[in-house]
Structure formats: structure tokens, C-alpha cells
Short mmCIF file of C-alpha atoms in Angstrom, two decimals:
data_model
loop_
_atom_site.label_atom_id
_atom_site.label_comp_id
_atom_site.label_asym_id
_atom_site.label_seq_id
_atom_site.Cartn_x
_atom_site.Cartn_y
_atom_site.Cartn_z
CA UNK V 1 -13.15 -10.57 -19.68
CA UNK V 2 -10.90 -9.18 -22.63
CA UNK V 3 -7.35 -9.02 -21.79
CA UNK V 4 -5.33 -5.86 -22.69
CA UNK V 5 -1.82 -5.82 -21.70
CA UNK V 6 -0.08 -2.40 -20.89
CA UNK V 7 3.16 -1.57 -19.16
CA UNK V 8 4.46 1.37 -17.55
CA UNK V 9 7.82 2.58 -16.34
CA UNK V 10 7.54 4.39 -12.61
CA UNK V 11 10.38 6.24 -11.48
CA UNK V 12 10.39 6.83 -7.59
CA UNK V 13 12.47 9.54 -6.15
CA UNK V 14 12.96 9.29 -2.25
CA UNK V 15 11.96 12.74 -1.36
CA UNK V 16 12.49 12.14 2.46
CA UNK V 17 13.67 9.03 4.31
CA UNK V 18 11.57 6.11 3.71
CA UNK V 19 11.66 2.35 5.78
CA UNK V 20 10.34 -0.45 4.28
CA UNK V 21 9.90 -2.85 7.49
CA UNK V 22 10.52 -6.29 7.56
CA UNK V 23 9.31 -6.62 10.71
CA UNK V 24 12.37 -7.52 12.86
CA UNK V 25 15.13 -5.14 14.76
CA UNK V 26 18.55 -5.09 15.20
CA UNK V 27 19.28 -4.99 19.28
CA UNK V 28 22.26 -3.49 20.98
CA UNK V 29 24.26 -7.11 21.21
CA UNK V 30 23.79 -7.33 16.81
CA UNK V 31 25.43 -3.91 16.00
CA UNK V 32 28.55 -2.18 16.46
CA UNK V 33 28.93 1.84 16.43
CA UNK V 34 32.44 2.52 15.80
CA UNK V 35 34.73 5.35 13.67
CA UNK V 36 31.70 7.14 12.16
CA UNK V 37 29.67 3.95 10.97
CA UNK V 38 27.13 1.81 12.11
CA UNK V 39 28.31 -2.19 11.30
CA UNK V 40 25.89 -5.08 11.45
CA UNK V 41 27.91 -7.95 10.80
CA UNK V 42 26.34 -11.47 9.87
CA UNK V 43 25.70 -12.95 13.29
CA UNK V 44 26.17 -16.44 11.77
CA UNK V 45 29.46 -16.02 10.49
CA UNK V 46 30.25 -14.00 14.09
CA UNK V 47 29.48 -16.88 16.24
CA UNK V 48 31.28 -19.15 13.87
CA UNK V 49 34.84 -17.18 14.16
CA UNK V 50 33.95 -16.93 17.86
CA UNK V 51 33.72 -20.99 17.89
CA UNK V 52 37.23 -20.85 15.97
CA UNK V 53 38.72 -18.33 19.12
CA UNK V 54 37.60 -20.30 21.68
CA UNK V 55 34.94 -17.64 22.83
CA UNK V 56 31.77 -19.27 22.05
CA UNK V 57 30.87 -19.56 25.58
CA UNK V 58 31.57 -16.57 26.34
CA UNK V 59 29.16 -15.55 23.98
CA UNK V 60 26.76 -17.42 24.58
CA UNK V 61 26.70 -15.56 27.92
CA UNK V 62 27.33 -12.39 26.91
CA UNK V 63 23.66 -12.63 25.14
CA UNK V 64 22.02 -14.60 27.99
CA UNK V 65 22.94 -12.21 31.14
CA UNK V 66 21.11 -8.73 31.86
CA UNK V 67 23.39 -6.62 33.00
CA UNK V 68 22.67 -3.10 34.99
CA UNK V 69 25.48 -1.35 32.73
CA UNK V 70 23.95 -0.96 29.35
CA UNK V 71 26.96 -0.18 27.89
CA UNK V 72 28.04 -3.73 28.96
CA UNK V 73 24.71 -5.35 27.22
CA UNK V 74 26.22 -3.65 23.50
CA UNK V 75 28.68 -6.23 21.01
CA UNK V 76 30.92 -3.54 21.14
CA UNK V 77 31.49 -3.92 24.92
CA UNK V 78 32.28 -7.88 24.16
CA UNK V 79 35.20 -7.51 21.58
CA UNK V 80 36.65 -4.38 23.57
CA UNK V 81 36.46 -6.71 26.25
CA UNK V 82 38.13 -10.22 25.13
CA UNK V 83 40.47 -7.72 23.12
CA UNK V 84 38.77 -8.75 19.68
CA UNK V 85 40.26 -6.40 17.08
CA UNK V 86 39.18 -8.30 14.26
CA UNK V 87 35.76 -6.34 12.58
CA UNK V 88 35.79 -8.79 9.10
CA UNK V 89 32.20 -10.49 10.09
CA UNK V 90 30.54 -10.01 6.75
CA UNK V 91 27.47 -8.27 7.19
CA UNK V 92 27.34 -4.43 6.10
CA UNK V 93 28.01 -0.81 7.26
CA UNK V 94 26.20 2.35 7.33
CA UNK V 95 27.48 5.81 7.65
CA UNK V 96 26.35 7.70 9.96
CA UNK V 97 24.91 11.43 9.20
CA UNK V 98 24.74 12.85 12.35
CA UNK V 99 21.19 13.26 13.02
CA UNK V 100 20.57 9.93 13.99
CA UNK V 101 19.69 11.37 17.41
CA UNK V 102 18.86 15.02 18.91
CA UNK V 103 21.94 16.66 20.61
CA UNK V 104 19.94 17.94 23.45
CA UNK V 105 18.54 14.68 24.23
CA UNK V 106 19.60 13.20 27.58
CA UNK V 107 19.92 9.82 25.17
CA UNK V 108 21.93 11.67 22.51
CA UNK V 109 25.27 9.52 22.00
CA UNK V 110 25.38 7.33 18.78
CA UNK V 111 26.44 4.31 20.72
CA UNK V 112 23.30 4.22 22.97
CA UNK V 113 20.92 3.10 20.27
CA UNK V 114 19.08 0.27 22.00
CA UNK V 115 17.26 -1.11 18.69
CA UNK V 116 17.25 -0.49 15.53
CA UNK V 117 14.13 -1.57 13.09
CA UNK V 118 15.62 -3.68 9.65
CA UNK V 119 14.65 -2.57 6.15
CA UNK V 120 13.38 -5.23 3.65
CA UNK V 121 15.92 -7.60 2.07
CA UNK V 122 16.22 -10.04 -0.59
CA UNK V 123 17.75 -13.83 -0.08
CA UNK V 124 21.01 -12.14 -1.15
CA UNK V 125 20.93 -9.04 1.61
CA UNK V 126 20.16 -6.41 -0.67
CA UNK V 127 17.79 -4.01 0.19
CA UNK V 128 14.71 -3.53 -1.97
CA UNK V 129 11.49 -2.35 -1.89
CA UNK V 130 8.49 -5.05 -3.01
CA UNK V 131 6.35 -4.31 -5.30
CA UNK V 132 3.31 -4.70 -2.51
CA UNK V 133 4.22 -1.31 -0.45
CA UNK V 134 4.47 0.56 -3.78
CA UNK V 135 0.89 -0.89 -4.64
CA UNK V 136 -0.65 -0.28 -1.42
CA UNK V 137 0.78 3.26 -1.66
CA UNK V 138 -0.92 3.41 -5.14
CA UNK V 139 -4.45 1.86 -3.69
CA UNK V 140 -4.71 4.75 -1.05
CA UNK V 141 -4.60 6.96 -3.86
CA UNK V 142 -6.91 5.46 -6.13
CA UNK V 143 -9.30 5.04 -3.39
CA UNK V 144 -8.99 8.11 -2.50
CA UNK V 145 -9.71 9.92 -6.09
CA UNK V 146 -12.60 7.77 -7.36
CA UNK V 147 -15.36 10.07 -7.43
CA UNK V 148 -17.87 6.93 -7.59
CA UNK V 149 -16.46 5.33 -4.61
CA UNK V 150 -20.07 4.53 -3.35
CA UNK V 151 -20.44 2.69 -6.82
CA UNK V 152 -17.34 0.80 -6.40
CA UNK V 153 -16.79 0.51 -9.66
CA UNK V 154 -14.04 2.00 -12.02
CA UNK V 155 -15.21 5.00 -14.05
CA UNK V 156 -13.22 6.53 -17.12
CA UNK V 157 -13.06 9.88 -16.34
CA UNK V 158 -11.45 11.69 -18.75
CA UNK V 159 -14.50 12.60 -20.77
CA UNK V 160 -16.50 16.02 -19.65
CA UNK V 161 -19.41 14.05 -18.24
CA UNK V 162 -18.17 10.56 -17.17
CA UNK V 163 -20.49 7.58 -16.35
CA UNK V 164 -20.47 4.58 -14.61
CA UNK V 165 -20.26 1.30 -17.32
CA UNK V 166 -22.50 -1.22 -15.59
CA UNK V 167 -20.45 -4.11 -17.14
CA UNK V 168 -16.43 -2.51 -15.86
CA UNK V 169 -14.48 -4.68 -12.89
CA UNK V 170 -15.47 -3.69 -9.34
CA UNK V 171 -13.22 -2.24 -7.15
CA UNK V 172 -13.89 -4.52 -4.31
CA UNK V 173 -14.21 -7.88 -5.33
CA UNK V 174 -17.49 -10.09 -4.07
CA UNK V 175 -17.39 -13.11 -2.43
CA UNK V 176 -16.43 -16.32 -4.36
CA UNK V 177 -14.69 -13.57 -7.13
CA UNK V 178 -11.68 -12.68 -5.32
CA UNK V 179 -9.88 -12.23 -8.03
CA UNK V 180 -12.43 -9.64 -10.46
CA UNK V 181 -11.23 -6.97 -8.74
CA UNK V 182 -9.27 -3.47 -10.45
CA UNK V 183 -6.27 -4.14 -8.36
CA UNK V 184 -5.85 -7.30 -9.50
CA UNK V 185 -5.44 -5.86 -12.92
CA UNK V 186 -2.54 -4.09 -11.25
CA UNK V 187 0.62 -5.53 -11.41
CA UNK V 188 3.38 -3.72 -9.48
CA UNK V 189 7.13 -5.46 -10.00
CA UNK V 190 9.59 -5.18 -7.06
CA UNK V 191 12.12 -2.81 -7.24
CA UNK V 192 15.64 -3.91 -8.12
CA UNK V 193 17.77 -4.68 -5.63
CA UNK V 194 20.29 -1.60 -3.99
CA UNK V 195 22.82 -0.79 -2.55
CA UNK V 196 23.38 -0.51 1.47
CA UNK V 197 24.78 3.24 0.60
CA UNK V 198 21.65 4.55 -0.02
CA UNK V 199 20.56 3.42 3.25
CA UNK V 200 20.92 5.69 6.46
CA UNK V 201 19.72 5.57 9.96
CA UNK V 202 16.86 7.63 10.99
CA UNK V 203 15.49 8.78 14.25
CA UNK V 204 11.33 8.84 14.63
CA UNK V 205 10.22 12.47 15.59
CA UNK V 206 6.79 13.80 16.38
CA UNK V 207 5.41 17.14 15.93
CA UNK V 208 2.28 18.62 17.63
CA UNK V 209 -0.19 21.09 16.01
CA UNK V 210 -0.64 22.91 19.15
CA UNK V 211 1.60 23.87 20.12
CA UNK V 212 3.81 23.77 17.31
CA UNK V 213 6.64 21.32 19.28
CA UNK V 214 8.52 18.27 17.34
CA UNK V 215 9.65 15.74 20.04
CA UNK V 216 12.36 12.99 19.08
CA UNK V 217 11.47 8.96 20.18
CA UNK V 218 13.73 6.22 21.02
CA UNK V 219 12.49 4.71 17.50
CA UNK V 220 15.31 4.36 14.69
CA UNK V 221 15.36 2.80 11.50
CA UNK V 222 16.99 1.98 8.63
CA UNK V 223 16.05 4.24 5.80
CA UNK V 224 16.14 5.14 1.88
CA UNK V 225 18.48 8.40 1.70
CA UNK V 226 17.07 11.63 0.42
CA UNK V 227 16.96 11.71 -3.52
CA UNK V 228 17.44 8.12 -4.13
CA UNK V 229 16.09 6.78 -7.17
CA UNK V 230 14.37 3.63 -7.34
CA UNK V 231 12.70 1.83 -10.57
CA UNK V 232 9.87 -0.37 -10.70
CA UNK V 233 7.27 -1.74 -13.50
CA UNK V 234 3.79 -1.63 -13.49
CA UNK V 235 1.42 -4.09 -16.25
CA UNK V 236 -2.23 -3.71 -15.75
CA UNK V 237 -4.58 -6.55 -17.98
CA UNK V 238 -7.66 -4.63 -18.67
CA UNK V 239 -8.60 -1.30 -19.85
CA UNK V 240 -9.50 0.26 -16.92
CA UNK V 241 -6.52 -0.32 -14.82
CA UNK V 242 -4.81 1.18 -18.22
CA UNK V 243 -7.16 4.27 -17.41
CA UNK V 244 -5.77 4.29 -13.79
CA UNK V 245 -2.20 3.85 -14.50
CA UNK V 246 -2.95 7.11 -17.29
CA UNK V 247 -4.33 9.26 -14.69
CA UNK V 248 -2.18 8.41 -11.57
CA UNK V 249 0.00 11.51 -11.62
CA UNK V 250 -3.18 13.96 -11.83
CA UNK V 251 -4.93 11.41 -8.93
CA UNK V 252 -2.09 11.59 -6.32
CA UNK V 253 -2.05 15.70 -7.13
CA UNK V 254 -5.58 15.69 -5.95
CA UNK V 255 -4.88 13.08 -3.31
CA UNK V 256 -2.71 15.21 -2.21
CA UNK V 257 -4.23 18.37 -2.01
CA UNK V 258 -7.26 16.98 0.02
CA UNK V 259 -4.41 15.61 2.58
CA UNK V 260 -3.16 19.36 3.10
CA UNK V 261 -6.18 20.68 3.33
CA UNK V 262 -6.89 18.07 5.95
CA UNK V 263 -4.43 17.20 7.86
CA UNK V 264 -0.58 18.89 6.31
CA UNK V 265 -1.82 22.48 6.67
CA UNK V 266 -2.25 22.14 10.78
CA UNK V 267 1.17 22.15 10.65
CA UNK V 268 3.67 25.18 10.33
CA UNK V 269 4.61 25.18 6.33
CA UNK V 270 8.56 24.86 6.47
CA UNK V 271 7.72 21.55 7.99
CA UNK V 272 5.73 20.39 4.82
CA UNK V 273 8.01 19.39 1.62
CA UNK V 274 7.10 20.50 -1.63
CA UNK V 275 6.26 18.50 -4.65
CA UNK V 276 8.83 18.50 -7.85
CA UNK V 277 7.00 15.88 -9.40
CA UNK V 278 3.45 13.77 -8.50
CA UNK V 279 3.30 13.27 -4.49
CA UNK V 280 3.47 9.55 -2.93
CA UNK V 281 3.77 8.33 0.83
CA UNK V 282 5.59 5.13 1.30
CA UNK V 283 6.43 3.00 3.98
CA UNK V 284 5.92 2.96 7.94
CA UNK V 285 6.38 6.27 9.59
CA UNK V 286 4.37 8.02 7.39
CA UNK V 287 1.31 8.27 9.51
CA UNK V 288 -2.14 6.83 9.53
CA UNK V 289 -3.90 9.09 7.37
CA UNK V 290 -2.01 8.84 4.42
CA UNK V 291 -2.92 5.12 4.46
CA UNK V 292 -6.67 5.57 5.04
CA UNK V 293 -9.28 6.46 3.10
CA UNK V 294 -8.82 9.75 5.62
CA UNK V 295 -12.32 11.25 5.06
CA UNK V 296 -14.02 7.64 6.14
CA UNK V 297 -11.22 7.18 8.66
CA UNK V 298 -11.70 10.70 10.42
CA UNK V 299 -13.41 10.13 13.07
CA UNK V 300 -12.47 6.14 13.36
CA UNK V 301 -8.95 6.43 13.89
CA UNK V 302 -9.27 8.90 16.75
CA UNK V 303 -11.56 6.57 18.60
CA UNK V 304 -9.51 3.51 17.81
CA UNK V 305 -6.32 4.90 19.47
CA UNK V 306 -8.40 6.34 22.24
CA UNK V 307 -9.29 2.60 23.15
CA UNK V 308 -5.66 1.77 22.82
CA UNK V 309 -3.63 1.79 26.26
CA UNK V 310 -0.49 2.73 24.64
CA UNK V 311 -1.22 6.04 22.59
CA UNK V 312 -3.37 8.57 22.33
CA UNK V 313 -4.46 10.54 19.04
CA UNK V 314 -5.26 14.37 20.16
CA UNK V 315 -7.53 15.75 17.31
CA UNK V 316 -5.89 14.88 13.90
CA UNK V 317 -2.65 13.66 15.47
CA UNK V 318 1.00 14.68 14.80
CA UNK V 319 3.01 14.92 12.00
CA UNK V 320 5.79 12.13 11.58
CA UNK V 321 9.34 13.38 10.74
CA UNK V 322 12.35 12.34 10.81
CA UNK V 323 15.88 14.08 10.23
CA UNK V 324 18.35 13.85 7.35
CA UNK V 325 21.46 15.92 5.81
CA UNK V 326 19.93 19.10 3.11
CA UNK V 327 19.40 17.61 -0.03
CA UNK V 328 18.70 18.89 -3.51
CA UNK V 329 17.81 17.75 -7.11
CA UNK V 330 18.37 19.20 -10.63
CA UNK V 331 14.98 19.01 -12.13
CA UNK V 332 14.99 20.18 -16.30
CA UNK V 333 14.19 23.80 -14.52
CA UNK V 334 16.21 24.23 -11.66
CA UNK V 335 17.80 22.63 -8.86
CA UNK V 336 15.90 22.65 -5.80
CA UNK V 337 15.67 21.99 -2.01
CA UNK V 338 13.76 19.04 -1.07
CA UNK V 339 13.02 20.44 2.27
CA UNK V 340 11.99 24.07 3.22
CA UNK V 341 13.36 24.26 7.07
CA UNK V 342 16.75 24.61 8.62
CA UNK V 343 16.68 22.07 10.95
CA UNK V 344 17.11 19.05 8.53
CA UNK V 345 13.03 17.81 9.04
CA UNK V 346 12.02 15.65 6.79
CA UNK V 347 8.41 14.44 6.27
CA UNK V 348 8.87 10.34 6.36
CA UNK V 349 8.06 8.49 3.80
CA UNK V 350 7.19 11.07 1.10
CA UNK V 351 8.44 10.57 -2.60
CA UNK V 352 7.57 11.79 -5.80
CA UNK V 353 7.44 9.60 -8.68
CA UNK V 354 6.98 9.54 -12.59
CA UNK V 355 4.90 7.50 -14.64
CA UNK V 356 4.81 6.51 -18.47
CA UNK V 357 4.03 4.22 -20.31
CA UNK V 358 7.47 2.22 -21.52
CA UNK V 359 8.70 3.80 -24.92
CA UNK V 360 12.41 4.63 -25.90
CA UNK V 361 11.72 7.83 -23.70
CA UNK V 362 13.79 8.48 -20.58
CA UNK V 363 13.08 9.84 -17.56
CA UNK V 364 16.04 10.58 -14.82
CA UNK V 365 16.40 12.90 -11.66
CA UNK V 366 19.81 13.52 -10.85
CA UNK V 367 21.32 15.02 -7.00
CA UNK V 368 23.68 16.12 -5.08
#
């Protein structure tokens, strides 16, 4: 198989929150609210100064015992109550934004957050975003848009009457060739590390179809902010990832537009955020269908959470959202909203993105 080296430049702009799991949460006894931010200082190096006070057995309790006051079960309640003014623990802060949680819910006050889910981090504790999500983001659309899928093989479609090549890499790879597959061509780099300012806390809401009702859920997480920009680099080896990589921005448009149609336009249209540049969803939260192949999946999915004893998917499901301050981006036109509604809904996990290949070009989107 030839060899044919390409690299691209993709420029991600968070259009709405987006969380990048790793998998493990934050509970009450880890975090302190306090003075408008959310601190999660480095539990090793709070035990340690704890050893140094004398308190370390205290501490040890304080995370053993269940107690009926959940107030008394938070970190907070611990220093207040050993009179430990000291909050230099290493760790990090977030600011809060005020829509962490819904006023008019009964569990409304910042410091009542039970758990809260942790965004991917490197060895150092930066955030970032690995190159994986982005390319599983990517797959969904590319599998998707090919308009051979029951071929399985890559077509070049950019000529009026495009044809399956007999002899181009498979799209799912055979047994005992794992690795001849078009997505193995596709290299997707990590993102570079960021800072915890662009990161916010975000509450998990869903909204019915019918009737048109968003309802918040005890779910938080840490999130991207609203217009972030994040950089990554994409190499493909062969010529038809190349193709791919060319036609990305017109496949996601189309990706998109069938996930409207399907699922999006159920929903009332100040919910739904509009595109400045080529649509992307990223991340958990962002629902089930825009990680399916959703025209396969329909059907599946609803019968796979009807078996499950925990949820239940009515029809297509809701939409996830999420809330976040207004934001808005200078594009070369205009500046524009990124969200249509007055009552700060976002749609979790969308972004927009660019794609070229590298050259002395620049691309930038700039906020405020």
C-alpha cells in the first residue's frame, strides 16, 4: 500500500459546553464552594498538611462516617469546623457562572452539589482533549456521509459520477487485518494542553418533545466554556483518508442536516444553535444519536433503553442541554450569538470547527 503523507490544521470552536470524561467524580468531601468559586484542591497534598496539624484522624473520620446532615458530609463543613482557615492545597479553582443549578429547584444552592463528573487531564493537571474523542466525533460523520456504506469501502466522490475502486482500504477492517482499515489512515493529535479558565461547571438538563418541557438533573460536570478555541492536527497516510480529510466540512454539513431533519427539528428552534462554521458534537452529554449511525440505530436504541431498568427512551428521546452565560463570536462578517434563546440553553457538546490543510494560512475565531 503506497504511503502518502498529508497534514491538516483543525480549529475547534466550543460552540456550547463540552465534557470530555475521564471517568471519575469529584464527591462532596473533595470540593469546596466558597466566595464565588468552586476549589478542588489536591487531596494528597490536603491530607499531608492535615498530618502536619495534627488532624489526620480526624480526617480520616470525617470521610469514613455517614452522617444524616449533608451539609456535615461536605470538606467545607470539616475546615469550618476544626477552624481551618488555610485554603493553599494546590489543586485548582473554577468560577462559578451562576447557572450551575436552576433557581426554582428545591436543590438550587451552589454548595449542595453532591458530585461533580472530572474532565480529562494530562500527568501535569491540565485539561485537554485526546485526540480519540475528536476522531470518534469525526467517524460518526464519515459513517454517516458515505453513500456506499453497504460497500464499505471509501469512494472519491468529488467527480459527477463516482465509483467504487475495487482495490481502495475498507472501512471496516477484516479479521487478521486490523489495521487496513480508513481510520487507521487517520491520525488525530491531542489537543494542547489548557487552561482551568476555560473550564466551567455545568448542570445536565433534559428537554421533552411533547410537551415542549426542559427538566434540570442532579448531573454536573466540568465543561469547555462557550467560544473556546482548541487546536489539534490531523495526518492521514493514504489517498483516500486525504479525500476524507478534503471533504469533512461539506460531510458534517450533510451530517448535520439529516440529524435536524431527524431528530433537532422535534424540538422548538430557539433551542437548536446555529452553525457559523462546519457542525461537530463532542463529548458525553451530547446524546445517543449523534454518536450512532442514527438511521441504523433508530429503532435499536429505543428498544435497548426500553430493556434498561434505569431509563426509558419515549420515541426519539430528549434533547440534552445544558446552561451557560450568552456568548458571541466575531466571525470575518459579523459578530454573532451562539445561542438563539433567552434562557442561557445550550445544546451540549456542539462545536464548529475548521479544516485545512497546513500552509502559512491562518485561521482564528475571536469572542467576547
Amino acid at each position: 500500500m503506497k504511503t502518502e503523507y498529508r497534514t491538516f490544521q483543525f480549529n475547534l470552536l466550543a460552540m456550547a459546553p463540552i465534557h470530555i470524561g475521564n471517568g471519575e467524580k469529584y464527591t462532596s468531601r473533595e470540593f469546596i464552594y466558597e466566595n464565588g468559586y468552586f476549589y478542588f484542591p489536591d487531596m494528597g497534598k490536603f491530607y499531608n498538611r492535615m498530618v502536619e496539624k495534627g488532624y489526620d484522624h480526624k480526617f480520616e473520620r470525617f470521610l469514613q462516617e455517614t452522617k444524616p446532615n449533608a451539609r456535615n458530609n461536605r470538606l467545607i463543613s470539616f475546615l469550618e469546623d476544626n477552624r481551618i482557615s488555610d485554603r493553599n492545597f494546590g489543586g485548582y479553582r473554577i468560577k462559578e457562572t451562576g447557572f450551575e443549578t436552576e433557581k426554582n429547584n428545591i436543590d438550587s444552592q451552589l454548595g449542595t452539589i453532591n458530585e461533580v463528573a472530572k474532565f480529562m487531564r494530562d500527568p501535569y493537571g491540565n485539561p485537554y482533549i485526546p485526540g480519540s474523542s475528536l476522531k470518534g466525533a469525526i467517524r460518526t460523520i464519515l459513517m454517516n456521509t458515505n453513500p456506499h456504506w453497504n460497500n464499505k469501502k471509501v469512494v472519491d466522490t468529488r467527480g459527477k459520477n463516482p465509483k467504487e475502486n475495487k482495490n481502495m482500504i475498507p472501512w471496516v477492517p477484516k479479521k487478521g487485518k486490523e489495521f487496513n482499515n480508513i481510520f487507521n489512515a487517520i491520525r488525530v493529535s491531542d489537543s494542547k494542553p489548557f487552561n482551568n479558565d476555560s473550564l466551567i461547571l455545568v448542570q445536565k438538563w433534559d428537554h421533552k418533545a411533547k410537551p415542549p418541557l426542559a427538566k434540570p438533573l442532579p448531573l454536573y460536570r466540568e465543561a469547555i466554556a462557550p467560544s473556546t478555541k482548541i487546536n489539534f492536527t490531523i495526518t492521514t497516510t493514504t489517498k483516500e483518508a486525504g479525500i476524507l480529510m478534503e471533504e469533512l466540512g461539506q460531510r458534517a454539513q450533510a451530517f448535520y442536516k439529516e440529524y435536524k431533519n431527524f431528530f433537532l427539528s422535534d424540538f422548538p428552534e430557539n433551542k437548536i444553535q446555529p452553525n457559523i462554521q462546519y457542525p461537530i458534537y463532542l463529548g458525553a452529554g451530547s446524546g445517543a444519536w449523534t454518536k450512532t449511525i442514527f438511521k441504523q440505530a433508530n429503532g435499536i436504541l429505543q428498544e435497548r433503553y426500553e430493556n434498561s431498568r434505569t431509563t426509558r427512551m419515549v420515541e426519539k428521546g430528549v434533547l440534552k442541554l445544558t446552561k451557560a452565560p450568552m456568548k458571541s463570536v466575531k466571525t470575518t462578517q459579523a459578530t454573532r450569538k451562539l445561542i438563539m434563546n433567552n434562557e442561557s440553553f445550550y445544546e451540549m457538546g456542539k462545536a464548529n470547527f475548521m479544516i485545512k490543510e497546513i500552509t502559512n494560512d491562518n485561521f482564528n475565531f475571536s469572542s467576547r
